PDB file of C-alpha atoms in Angstrom:
ATOM      1  CA  UNK A 238     -14.920 -26.463  64.528  1.00 49.00           C
ATOM      2  CA  UNK A 239     -17.327 -27.669  61.918  1.00 54.00           C
ATOM      3  CA  UNK A 240     -20.746 -28.952  62.769  1.00 54.00           C
ATOM      4  CA  UNK A 241     -21.356 -32.692  62.900  1.00 53.00           C
ATOM      5  CA  UNK A 242     -22.595 -33.831  59.490  1.00 56.00           C
ATOM      6  CA  UNK A 243     -23.844 -37.218  60.607  1.00 55.00           C
ATOM      7  CA  UNK A 244     -27.556 -37.856  60.430  1.00 51.00           C
ATOM      8  CA  UNK A 245     -28.922 -37.481  63.943  1.00 51.00           C
ATOM      9  CA  UNK A 246     -32.274 -39.041  63.011  1.00 52.00           C
ATOM     10  CA  UNK A 247     -30.868 -42.535  62.526  1.00 49.00           C
ATOM     11  CA  UNK A 248     -32.359 -45.174  64.844  1.00 49.00           C
ATOM     12  CA  UNK A 249     -30.716 -45.634  68.207  1.00 48.00           C
ATOM     13  CA  UNK A 250     -28.612 -48.671  68.834  1.00 48.00           C
ATOM     14  CA  UNK A 251     -30.049 -51.162  71.329  1.00 48.00           C
ATOM     15  CA  UNK A 252     -29.081 -50.613  74.926  1.00 48.00           C
ATOM     16  CA  UNK A 253     -28.575 -53.184  77.603  1.00 46.00           C
ATOM     17  CA  UNK A 254     -32.099 -52.672  78.970  1.00 46.00           C
ATOM     18  CA  UNK A 255     -33.937 -52.805  75.646  1.00 46.00           C
ATOM     19  CA  UNK A 256     -35.675 -55.879  74.231  1.00 44.00           C
ATOM     20  CA  UNK A 257     -33.008 -56.131  71.533  1.00 45.00           C
ATOM     21  CA  UNK A 258     -30.220 -56.496  74.090  1.00 44.00           C
ATOM     22  CA  UNK A 259     -30.078 -60.231  73.526  1.00 46.00           C
ATOM     23  CA  UNK A 260     -32.320 -63.198  73.228  1.00 46.00           C
ATOM     24  CA  UNK A 261     -32.919 -64.853  76.546  1.00 51.00           C
ATOM     25  CA  UNK A 262     -35.500 -67.367  75.340  1.00 51.00           C
ATOM     26  CA  UNK A 263     -38.616 -65.679  76.680  1.00 52.00           C
ATOM     27  CA  UNK A 264     -41.788 -65.547  74.664  1.00 52.00           C
ATOM     28  CA  UNK A 265     -42.046 -61.762  74.852  1.00 50.00           C
ATOM     29  CA  UNK A 266     -38.597 -61.339  73.353  1.00 49.00           C
ATOM     30  CA  UNK A 267     -39.313 -63.900  70.647  1.00 49.00           C
ATOM     31  CA  UNK A 268     -42.602 -62.562  69.375  1.00 52.00           C
ATOM     32  CA  UNK A 269     -42.340 -58.850  70.176  1.00 52.00           C
ATOM     33  CA  UNK A 270     -38.931 -58.201  68.693  1.00 49.00           C
ATOM     34  CA  UNK A 271     -38.930 -54.562  67.555  1.00 51.00           C
ATOM     35  CA  UNK A 272     -38.761 -54.142  63.788  1.00 50.00           C
ATOM     36  CA  UNK A 273     -36.057 -51.513  63.448  1.00 50.00           C
ATOM     37  CA  UNK A 274     -34.063 -50.748  60.374  1.00 50.00           C
ATOM     38  CA  UNK A 275     -30.424 -50.317  61.215  1.00 51.00           C
ATOM     39  CA  UNK A 276     -28.106 -47.850  59.555  1.00 51.00           C
ATOM     40  CA  UNK A 277     -27.980 -48.530  55.800  1.00 49.00           C
ATOM     41  CA  UNK A 278     -24.243 -47.945  55.758  1.00 50.00           C
ATOM     42  CA  UNK A 279     -23.522 -50.619  58.364  1.00 55.00           C
ATOM     43  CA  UNK A 280     -23.124 -53.352  55.764  1.00 55.00           C
ATOM     44  CA  UNK A 281     -21.491 -52.849  52.409  1.00 56.00           C
ATOM     45  CA  UNK A 282     -24.107 -52.857  49.664  1.00 57.00           C
ATOM     46  CA  UNK A 283     -27.032 -53.012  52.082  1.00 55.00           C
ATOM     47  CA  UNK A 284     -30.139 -50.948  51.682  1.00 57.00           C
ATOM     48  CA  UNK A 285     -33.380 -50.750  53.640  1.00 55.00           C
ATOM     49  CA  UNK A 286     -35.061 -53.406  51.475  1.00 57.00           C
ATOM     50  CA  UNK A 287     -32.400 -56.049  52.101  1.00 56.00           C
ATOM     51  CA  UNK A 288     -32.433 -55.307  55.829  1.00 53.00           C
ATOM     52  CA  UNK A 289     -36.196 -55.704  56.019  1.00 56.00           C
ATOM     53  CA  UNK A 290     -35.994 -58.992  54.126  1.00 58.00           C
ATOM     54  CA  UNK A 291     -33.468 -60.297  56.645  1.00 59.00           C
ATOM     55  CA  UNK A 292     -35.685 -59.453  59.627  1.00 64.00           C
ATOM     56  CA  UNK A 293     -38.407 -62.050  59.410  1.00 71.00           C
ATOM     57  CA  UNK A 294     -41.097 -62.423  62.006  1.00 80.00           C
ATOM     58  CA  UNK A 295     -41.020 -65.679  63.941  1.00 80.00           C
ATOM     59  CA  UNK A 296     -43.343 -68.349  62.640  1.00 86.00           C
ATOM     60  CA  UNK A 297     -45.023 -71.495  63.881  1.00 88.00           C
ATOM     61  CA  UNK A 298     -41.797 -73.510  63.952  1.00 88.00           C
ATOM     62  CA  UNK A 299     -40.051 -70.894  66.091  1.00 88.00           C
ATOM     63  CA  UNK A 300     -43.046 -70.900  68.431  1.00 87.00           C
ATOM     64  CA  UNK A 301     -42.844 -74.685  68.788  1.00 87.00           C
ATOM     65  CA  UNK A 302     -39.142 -74.431  69.601  1.00 88.00           C
ATOM     66  CA  UNK A 303     -39.975 -72.321  72.671  1.00 89.00           C
ATOM     67  CA  UNK A 304     -42.103 -75.125  74.182  1.00 88.00           C
ATOM     68  CA  UNK A 305     -40.154 -77.401  76.500  1.00 89.00           C
ATOM     69  CA  UNK A 306     -41.027 -80.637  78.280  1.00 88.00           C
ATOM     70  CA  UNK A 307     -40.395 -78.831  81.566  1.00 88.00           C
ATOM     71  CA  UNK A 308     -43.413 -76.591  80.812  1.00 84.00           C
ATOM     72  CA  UNK A 309     -45.710 -79.630  80.877  1.00 85.00           C
ATOM     73  CA  UNK A 310     -44.094 -81.017  84.019  1.00 87.00           C
ATOM     74  CA  UNK A 311     -44.817 -77.790  85.900  1.00 87.00           C
ATOM     75  CA  UNK A 312     -48.289 -76.985  84.543  1.00 85.00           C
ATOM     76  CA  UNK A 313     -49.826 -77.632  87.963  1.00 82.00           C
ATOM     77  CA  UNK A 314     -47.770 -74.758  89.396  1.00 86.00           C
ATOM     78  CA  UNK A 315     -49.440 -72.167  87.183  1.00 88.00           C
ATOM     79  CA  UNK A 316     -52.161 -70.082  88.829  1.00 89.00           C
ATOM     80  CA  UNK A 317     -55.726 -71.387  88.420  1.00 91.00           C
ATOM     81  CA  UNK A 318     -54.814 -74.524  86.453  1.00 92.00           C
ATOM     82  CA  UNK A 319     -55.343 -76.866  89.380  1.00 91.00           C
ATOM     83  CA  UNK A 320     -58.827 -75.503  90.034  1.00 93.00           C
ATOM     84  CA  UNK A 321     -59.631 -75.617  86.337  1.00 94.00           C
ATOM     85  CA  UNK A 322     -58.506 -79.204  85.878  1.00 94.00           C
ATOM     86  CA  UNK A 323     -60.322 -80.426  88.986  1.00 95.00           C
ATOM     87  CA  UNK A 324     -63.538 -78.714  87.927  1.00 96.00           C
ATOM     88  CA  UNK A 325     -63.171 -80.158  84.420  1.00 96.00           C
ATOM     89  CA  UNK A 326     -62.618 -83.666  85.774  1.00 97.00           C
ATOM     90  CA  UNK A 327     -65.697 -83.370  87.987  1.00 97.00           C
ATOM     91  CA  UNK A 328     -67.822 -82.020  85.142  1.00 97.00           C
ATOM     92  CA  UNK A 329     -66.613 -84.788  82.803  1.00 97.00           C
ATOM     93  CA  UNK A 330     -67.323 -87.528  85.336  1.00 97.00           C
ATOM     94  CA  UNK A 331     -70.770 -86.178  86.140  1.00 97.00           C
ATOM     95  CA  UNK A 332     -71.838 -85.486  82.557  1.00 96.00           C
ATOM     96  CA  UNK A 333     -70.411 -88.680  81.081  1.00 96.00           C
ATOM     97  CA  UNK A 334     -71.774 -90.775  83.942  1.00 96.00           C
ATOM     98  CA  UNK A 335     -75.256 -89.311  83.699  1.00 96.00           C
ATOM     99  CA  UNK A 336     -75.328 -89.780  79.924  1.00 96.00           C
ATOM    100  CA  UNK A 337     -74.184 -93.406  80.280  1.00 95.00           C
ATOM    101  CA  UNK A 338     -76.718 -94.160  83.034  1.00 95.00           C
ATOM    102  CA  UNK A 339     -79.513 -92.644  80.959  1.00 95.00           C
ATOM    103  CA  UNK A 340     -78.753 -95.135  78.187  1.00 92.00           C
ATOM    104  CA  UNK A 341     -76.648 -93.179  75.686  1.00 93.00           C
ATOM    105  CA  UNK A 342     -74.075 -95.210  73.729  1.00 95.00           C
ATOM    106  CA  UNK A 343     -70.677 -95.301  75.426  1.00 94.00           C
ATOM    107  CA  UNK A 344     -68.938 -93.280  72.709  1.00 96.00           C
ATOM    108  CA  UNK A 345     -71.608 -90.588  72.904  1.00 95.00           C
ATOM    109  CA  UNK A 346     -71.248 -90.477  76.688  1.00 96.00           C
ATOM    110  CA  UNK A 347     -67.460 -90.209  76.308  1.00 96.00           C
ATOM    111  CA  UNK A 348     -67.827 -87.376  73.810  1.00 97.00           C
ATOM    112  CA  UNK A 349     -70.085 -85.522  76.209  1.00 96.00           C
ATOM    113  CA  UNK A 350     -67.566 -86.144  79.002  1.00 97.00           C
ATOM    114  CA  UNK A 351     -64.685 -84.735  76.937  1.00 97.00           C
ATOM    115  CA  UNK A 352     -66.762 -81.702  76.014  1.00 97.00           C
ATOM    116  CA  UNK A 353     -67.756 -81.151  79.639  1.00 97.00           C
ATOM    117  CA  UNK A 354     -64.112 -81.457  80.698  1.00 97.00           C
ATOM    118  CA  UNK A 355     -63.001 -78.873  78.148  1.00 97.00           C
ATOM    119  CA  UNK A 356     -65.822 -76.451  78.938  1.00 97.00           C
ATOM    120  CA  UNK A 357     -65.584 -76.906  82.716  1.00 96.00           C
ATOM    121  CA  UNK A 358     -61.813 -76.478  82.760  1.00 96.00           C
ATOM    122  CA  UNK A 359     -61.930 -73.393  80.574  1.00 96.00           C
ATOM    123  CA  UNK A 360     -64.810 -71.801  82.482  1.00 96.00           C
ATOM    124  CA  UNK A 361     -63.233 -72.379  85.899  1.00 96.00           C
ATOM    125  CA  UNK A 362     -59.828 -71.161  84.724  1.00 95.00           C
ATOM    126  CA  UNK A 363     -61.330 -67.933  83.385  1.00 96.00           C
ATOM    127  CA  UNK A 364     -63.420 -67.440  86.535  1.00 97.00           C
ATOM    128  CA  UNK A 365     -60.336 -67.932  88.692  1.00 95.00           C
ATOM    129  CA  UNK A 366     -58.316 -65.471  86.581  1.00 95.00           C
ATOM    130  CA  UNK A 367     -61.090 -62.867  86.860  1.00 96.00           C
ATOM    131  CA  UNK A 368     -61.210 -63.387  90.629  1.00 96.00           C
ATOM    132  CA  UNK A 369     -57.419 -62.942  90.841  1.00 95.00           C
ATOM    133  CA  UNK A 370     -57.630 -59.708  88.816  1.00 95.00           C
ATOM    134  CA  UNK A 371     -60.303 -58.355  91.173  1.00 96.00           C
ATOM    135  CA  UNK A 372     -58.192 -59.305  94.191  1.00 95.00           C
ATOM    136  CA  UNK A 373     -55.145 -57.640  92.679  1.00 94.00           C
ATOM    137  CA  UNK A 374     -57.106 -54.438  91.988  1.00 95.00           C
ATOM    138  CA  UNK A 375     -58.397 -54.491  95.570  1.00 95.00           C
ATOM    139  CA  UNK A 376     -54.883 -54.909  96.935  1.00 94.00           C
ATOM    140  CA  UNK A 377     -53.678 -52.001  94.810  1.00 94.00           C
ATOM    141  CA  UNK A 378     -56.507 -49.810  96.144  1.00 94.00           C
ATOM    142  CA  UNK A 379     -55.680 -50.762  99.721  1.00 94.00           C
ATOM    143  CA  UNK A 380     -51.991 -50.042  99.160  1.00 94.00           C
ATOM    144  CA  UNK A 381     -52.809 -46.653  97.642  1.00 93.00           C
ATOM    145  CA  UNK A 382     -55.070 -45.822 100.612  1.00 93.00           C
ATOM    146  CA  UNK A 383     -52.368 -46.886 103.073  1.00 94.00           C
ATOM    147  CA  UNK A 384     -49.787 -44.746 101.291  1.00 94.00           C
ATOM    148  CA  UNK A 385     -52.121 -41.725 101.414  1.00 95.00           C
ATOM    149  CA  UNK A 386     -52.746 -42.327 105.101  1.00 94.00           C
ATOM    150  CA  UNK A 387     -49.017 -42.656 105.745  1.00 94.00           C
ATOM    151  CA  UNK A 388     -48.317 -39.396 103.876  1.00 95.00           C
ATOM    152  CA  UNK A 389     -51.051 -37.560 105.837  1.00 94.00           C
ATOM    153  CA  UNK A 390     -49.690 -38.883 109.141  1.00 95.00           C
ATOM    154  CA  UNK A 391     -46.176 -37.810 108.168  1.00 95.00           C
ATOM    155  CA  UNK A 392     -47.449 -34.337 107.277  1.00 95.00           C
ATOM    156  CA  UNK A 393     -49.191 -34.086 110.673  1.00 95.00           C
ATOM    157  CA  UNK A 394     -45.997 -35.151 112.439  1.00 95.00           C
ATOM    158  CA  UNK A 395     -44.013 -32.586 110.478  1.00 94.00           C
ATOM    159  CA  UNK A 396     -46.498 -29.846 111.426  1.00 94.00           C
ATOM    160  CA  UNK A 397     -46.230 -30.871 115.083  1.00 94.00           C
ATOM    161  CA  UNK A 398     -42.411 -30.767 114.845  1.00 94.00           C
ATOM    162  CA  UNK A 399     -42.514 -27.301 113.272  1.00 93.00           C
ATOM    163  CA  UNK A 400     -44.899 -26.062 115.967  1.00 93.00           C
ATOM    164  CA  UNK A 401     -42.614 -27.453 118.702  1.00 93.00           C
ATOM    165  CA  UNK A 402     -39.531 -25.839 117.112  1.00 93.00           C
ATOM    166  CA  UNK A 403     -41.338 -22.519 116.799  1.00 91.00           C
ATOM    167  CA  UNK A 404     -42.514 -22.691 120.399  1.00 91.00           C
ATOM    168  CA  UNK A 405     -39.017 -23.616 121.535  1.00 90.00           C
ATOM    169  CA  UNK A 406     -37.471 -20.705 119.590  1.00 90.00           C
ATOM    170  CA  UNK A 407     -40.008 -18.263 121.065  1.00 89.00           C
ATOM    171  CA  UNK A 408     -39.344 -19.600 124.551  1.00 88.00           C
ATOM    172  CA  UNK A 409     -35.583 -19.100 124.086  1.00 86.00           C
ATOM    173  CA  UNK A 410     -36.038 -15.420 123.155  1.00 77.00           C
TER     174      UNK A 410
END
């Protein structure tokens, strides 16, 4: 038989588990779509330039299409947003109230309140995220230590079993 003359270096076709296996509406799939050039012979008259022109990266409009009203209805369910918003509200009330009591014009006090809300919310959200990362790392360390301990205990049990079998075999002789 003759050897296969097809080019074996052509890009692989997407599999079911790859990111190209279909668009399911997730942000990762939308913005991290792999830029592969398919086989030039797949379309009559196609070359690599026309295929690259057809594969455009998603833009601002495509990003806006991924935002749904449901995302805003469930914002309180996201980690750290509740703490961030409550801290921002407290900071805004305190800063705006103090500025107003001290005699600043109402619009200036409101501007300070909005700024305090934005800064307080952002700062608390980032602090909470950092705390969650540290907790997650700690949990991973504990899990790794428990797995090591479990493996060591299993090895000890196996050694005890081997010693018992050996003693039993010697006793039977």
